[in-house]
PDB file of C-alpha atoms in Angstrom:
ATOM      1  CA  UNK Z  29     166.442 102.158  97.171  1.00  0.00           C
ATOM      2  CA  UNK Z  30     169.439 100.308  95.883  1.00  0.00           C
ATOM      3  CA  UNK Z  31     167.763  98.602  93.637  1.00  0.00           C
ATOM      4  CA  UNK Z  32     165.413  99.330  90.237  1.00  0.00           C
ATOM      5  CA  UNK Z  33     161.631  98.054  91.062  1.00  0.00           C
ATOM      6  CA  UNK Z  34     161.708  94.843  89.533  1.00  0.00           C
ATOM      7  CA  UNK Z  35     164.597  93.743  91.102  1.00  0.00           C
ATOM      8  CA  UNK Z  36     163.009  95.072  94.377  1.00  0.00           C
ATOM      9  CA  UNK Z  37     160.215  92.613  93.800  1.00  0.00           C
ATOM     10  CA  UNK Z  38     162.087  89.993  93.172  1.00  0.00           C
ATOM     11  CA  UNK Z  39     163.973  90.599  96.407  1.00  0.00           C
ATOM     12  CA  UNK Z  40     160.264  91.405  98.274  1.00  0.00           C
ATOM     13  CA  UNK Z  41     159.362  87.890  96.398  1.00  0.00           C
ATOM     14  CA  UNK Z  42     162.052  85.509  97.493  1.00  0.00           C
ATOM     15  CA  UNK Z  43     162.381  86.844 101.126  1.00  0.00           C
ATOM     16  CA  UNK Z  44     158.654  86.028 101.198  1.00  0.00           C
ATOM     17  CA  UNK Z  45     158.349  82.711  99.462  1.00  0.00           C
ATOM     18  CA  UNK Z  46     161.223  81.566 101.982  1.00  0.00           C
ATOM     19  CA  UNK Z  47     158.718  82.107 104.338  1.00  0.00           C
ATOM     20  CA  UNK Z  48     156.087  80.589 103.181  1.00  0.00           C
ATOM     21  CA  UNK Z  49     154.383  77.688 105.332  1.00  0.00           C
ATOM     22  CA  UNK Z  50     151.711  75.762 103.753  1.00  0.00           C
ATOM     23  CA  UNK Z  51     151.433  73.278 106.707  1.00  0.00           C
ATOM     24  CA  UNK Z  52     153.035  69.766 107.290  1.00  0.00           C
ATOM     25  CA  UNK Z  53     152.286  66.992 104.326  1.00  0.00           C
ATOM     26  CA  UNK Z  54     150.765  69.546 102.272  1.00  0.00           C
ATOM     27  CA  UNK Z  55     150.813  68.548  98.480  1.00  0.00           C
ATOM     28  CA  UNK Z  56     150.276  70.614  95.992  1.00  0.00           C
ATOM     29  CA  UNK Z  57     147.248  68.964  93.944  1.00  0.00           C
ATOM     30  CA  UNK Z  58     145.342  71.830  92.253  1.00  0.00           C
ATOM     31  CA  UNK Z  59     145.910  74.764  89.982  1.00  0.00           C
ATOM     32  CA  UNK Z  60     144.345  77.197  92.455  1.00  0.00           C
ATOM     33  CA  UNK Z  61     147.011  78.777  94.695  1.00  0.00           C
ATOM     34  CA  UNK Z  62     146.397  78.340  98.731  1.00  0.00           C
ATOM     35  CA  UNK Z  63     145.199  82.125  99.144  1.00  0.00           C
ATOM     36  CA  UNK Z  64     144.824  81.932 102.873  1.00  0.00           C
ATOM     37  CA  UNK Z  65     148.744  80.694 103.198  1.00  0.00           C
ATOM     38  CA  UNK Z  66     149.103  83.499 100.920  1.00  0.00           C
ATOM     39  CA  UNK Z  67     147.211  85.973 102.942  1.00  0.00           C
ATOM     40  CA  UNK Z  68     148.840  84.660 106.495  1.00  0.00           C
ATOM     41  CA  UNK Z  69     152.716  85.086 105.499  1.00  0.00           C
ATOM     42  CA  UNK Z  70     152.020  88.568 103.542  1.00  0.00           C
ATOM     43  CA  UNK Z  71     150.400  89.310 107.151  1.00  0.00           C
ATOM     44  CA  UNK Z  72     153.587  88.003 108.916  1.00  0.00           C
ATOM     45  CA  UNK Z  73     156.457  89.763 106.249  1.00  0.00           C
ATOM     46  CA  UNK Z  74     154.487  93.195 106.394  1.00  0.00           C
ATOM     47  CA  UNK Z  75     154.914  93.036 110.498  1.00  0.00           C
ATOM     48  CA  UNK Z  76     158.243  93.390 110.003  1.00  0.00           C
ATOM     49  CA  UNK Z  77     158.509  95.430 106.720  1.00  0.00           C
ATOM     50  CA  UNK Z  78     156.957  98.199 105.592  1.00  0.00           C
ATOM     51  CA  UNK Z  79     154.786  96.516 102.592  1.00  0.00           C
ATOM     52  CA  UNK Z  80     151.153  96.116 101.866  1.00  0.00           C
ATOM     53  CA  UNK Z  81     149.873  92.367 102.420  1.00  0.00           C
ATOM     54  CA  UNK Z  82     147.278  92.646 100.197  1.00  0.00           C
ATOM     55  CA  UNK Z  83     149.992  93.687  97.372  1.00  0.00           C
ATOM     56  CA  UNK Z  84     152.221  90.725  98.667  1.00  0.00           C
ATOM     57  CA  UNK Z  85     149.570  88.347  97.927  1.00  0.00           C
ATOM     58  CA  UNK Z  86     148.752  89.943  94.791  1.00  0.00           C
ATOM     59  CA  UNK Z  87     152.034  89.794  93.580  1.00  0.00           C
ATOM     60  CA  UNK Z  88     152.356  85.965  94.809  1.00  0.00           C
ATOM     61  CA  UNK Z  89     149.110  84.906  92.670  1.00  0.00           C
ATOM     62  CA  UNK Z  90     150.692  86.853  89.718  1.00  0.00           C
ATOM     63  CA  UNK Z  91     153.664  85.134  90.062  1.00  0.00           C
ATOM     64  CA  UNK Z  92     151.523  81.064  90.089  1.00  0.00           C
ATOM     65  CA  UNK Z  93     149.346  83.179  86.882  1.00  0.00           C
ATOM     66  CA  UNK Z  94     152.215  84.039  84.976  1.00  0.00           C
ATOM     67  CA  UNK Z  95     154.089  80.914  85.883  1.00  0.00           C
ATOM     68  CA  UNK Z  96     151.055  78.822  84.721  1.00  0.00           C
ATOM     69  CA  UNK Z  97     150.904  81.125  81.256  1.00  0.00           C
ATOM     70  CA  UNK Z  98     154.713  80.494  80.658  1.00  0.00           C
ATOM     71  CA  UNK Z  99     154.563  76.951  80.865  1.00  0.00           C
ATOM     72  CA  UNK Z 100     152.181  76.404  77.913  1.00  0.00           C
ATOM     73  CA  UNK Z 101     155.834  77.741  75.820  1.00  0.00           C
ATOM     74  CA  UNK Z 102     158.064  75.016  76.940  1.00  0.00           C
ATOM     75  CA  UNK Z 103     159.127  71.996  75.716  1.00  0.00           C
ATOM     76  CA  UNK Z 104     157.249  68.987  78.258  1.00  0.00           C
ATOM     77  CA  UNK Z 105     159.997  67.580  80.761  1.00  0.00           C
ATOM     78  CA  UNK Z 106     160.338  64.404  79.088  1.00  0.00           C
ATOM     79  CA  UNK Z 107     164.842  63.074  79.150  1.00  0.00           C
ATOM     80  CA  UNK Z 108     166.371  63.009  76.270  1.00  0.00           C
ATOM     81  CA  UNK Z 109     168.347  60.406  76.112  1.00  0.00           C
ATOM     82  CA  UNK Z 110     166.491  59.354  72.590  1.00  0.00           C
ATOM     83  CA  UNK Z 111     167.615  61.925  70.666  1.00  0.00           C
ATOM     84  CA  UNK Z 112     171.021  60.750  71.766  1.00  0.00           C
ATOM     85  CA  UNK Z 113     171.936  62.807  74.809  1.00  0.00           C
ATOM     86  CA  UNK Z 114     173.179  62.142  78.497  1.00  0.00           C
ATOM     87  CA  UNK Z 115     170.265  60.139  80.265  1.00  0.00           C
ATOM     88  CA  UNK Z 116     168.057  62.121  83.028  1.00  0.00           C
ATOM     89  CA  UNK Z 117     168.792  65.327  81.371  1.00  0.00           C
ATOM     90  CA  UNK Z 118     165.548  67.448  80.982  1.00  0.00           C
ATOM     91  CA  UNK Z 119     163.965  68.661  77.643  1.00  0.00           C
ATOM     92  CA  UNK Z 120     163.319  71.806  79.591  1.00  0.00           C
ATOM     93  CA  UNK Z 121     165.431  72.672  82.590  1.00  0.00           C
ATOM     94  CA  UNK Z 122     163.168  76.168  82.468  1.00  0.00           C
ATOM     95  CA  UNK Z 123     160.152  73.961  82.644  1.00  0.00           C
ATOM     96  CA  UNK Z 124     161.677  72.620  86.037  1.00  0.00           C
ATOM     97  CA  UNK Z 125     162.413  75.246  87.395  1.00  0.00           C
ATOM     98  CA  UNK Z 126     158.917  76.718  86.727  1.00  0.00           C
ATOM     99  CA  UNK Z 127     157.273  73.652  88.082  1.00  0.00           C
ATOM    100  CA  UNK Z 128     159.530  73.548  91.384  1.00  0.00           C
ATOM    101  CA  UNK Z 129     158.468  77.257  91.941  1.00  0.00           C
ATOM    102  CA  UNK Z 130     154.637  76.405  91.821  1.00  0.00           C
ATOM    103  CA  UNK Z 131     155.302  73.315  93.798  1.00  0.00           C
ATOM    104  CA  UNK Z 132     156.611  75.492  96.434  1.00  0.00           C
ATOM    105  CA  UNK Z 133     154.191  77.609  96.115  1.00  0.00           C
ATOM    106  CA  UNK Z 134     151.082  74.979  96.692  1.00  0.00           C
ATOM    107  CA  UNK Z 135     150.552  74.575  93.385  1.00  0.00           C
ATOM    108  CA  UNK Z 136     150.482  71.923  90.562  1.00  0.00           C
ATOM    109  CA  UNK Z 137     151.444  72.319  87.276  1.00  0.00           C
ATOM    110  CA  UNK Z 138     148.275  71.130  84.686  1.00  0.00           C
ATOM    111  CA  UNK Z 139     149.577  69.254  82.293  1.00  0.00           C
TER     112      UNK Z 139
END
């Protein structure tokens, strides 16, 4: 390996989040992560690479865990245009970013 283990992971992570199908019109309305998508495209990445799936899915509910964790730190994405700043600019572009990654993920962020 190239790469250090985190970076790795991050690697593993992405090339199997791209993946990910949670089936047509699915919205993410709970805080519980879709384990059987989970399970069925760790299944379908470790075909072709030589991971665990169990790990994979591990690794994808630690990601939604931590995510969910993280977000309790960051400023709500409210704009900010009353404190004087450019209109539809986010309090938290971090927050965002979090959010989008759960929403991919099947996922909605508990406010």
């Amino acid at each position: 390996g190239a790469f250090s283990e985190p970076v790795m992971l991050r690697n593993l992570f992405i090339t199997w989040l791209r993946g990910l199908n949670l089936g047509p019109g699915h919205k993410a309305t709970t805080a519980v992560p879709p384990r059987a998508a989970f399970e069925k495209r760790s299944l379908d990445l470790a075909r072709s690479h030589a991971v665990v799936p169990r790990r994979l899915t591990q690794l994808a509910v630690a990601v939604v865990d931590t995510s969910l964790r993280l977000l309790d730190f960051l400023k709500p994405n409210a704009p900010l245009a009353s404190r004087g700043q450019a209109p539809g600019r986010l309090a938290s572009p971090a927050r965002w970013r979090l959010e989008r990654l759960l929403a991919d993920l099947g996922v909605r962020a508990v406010v």
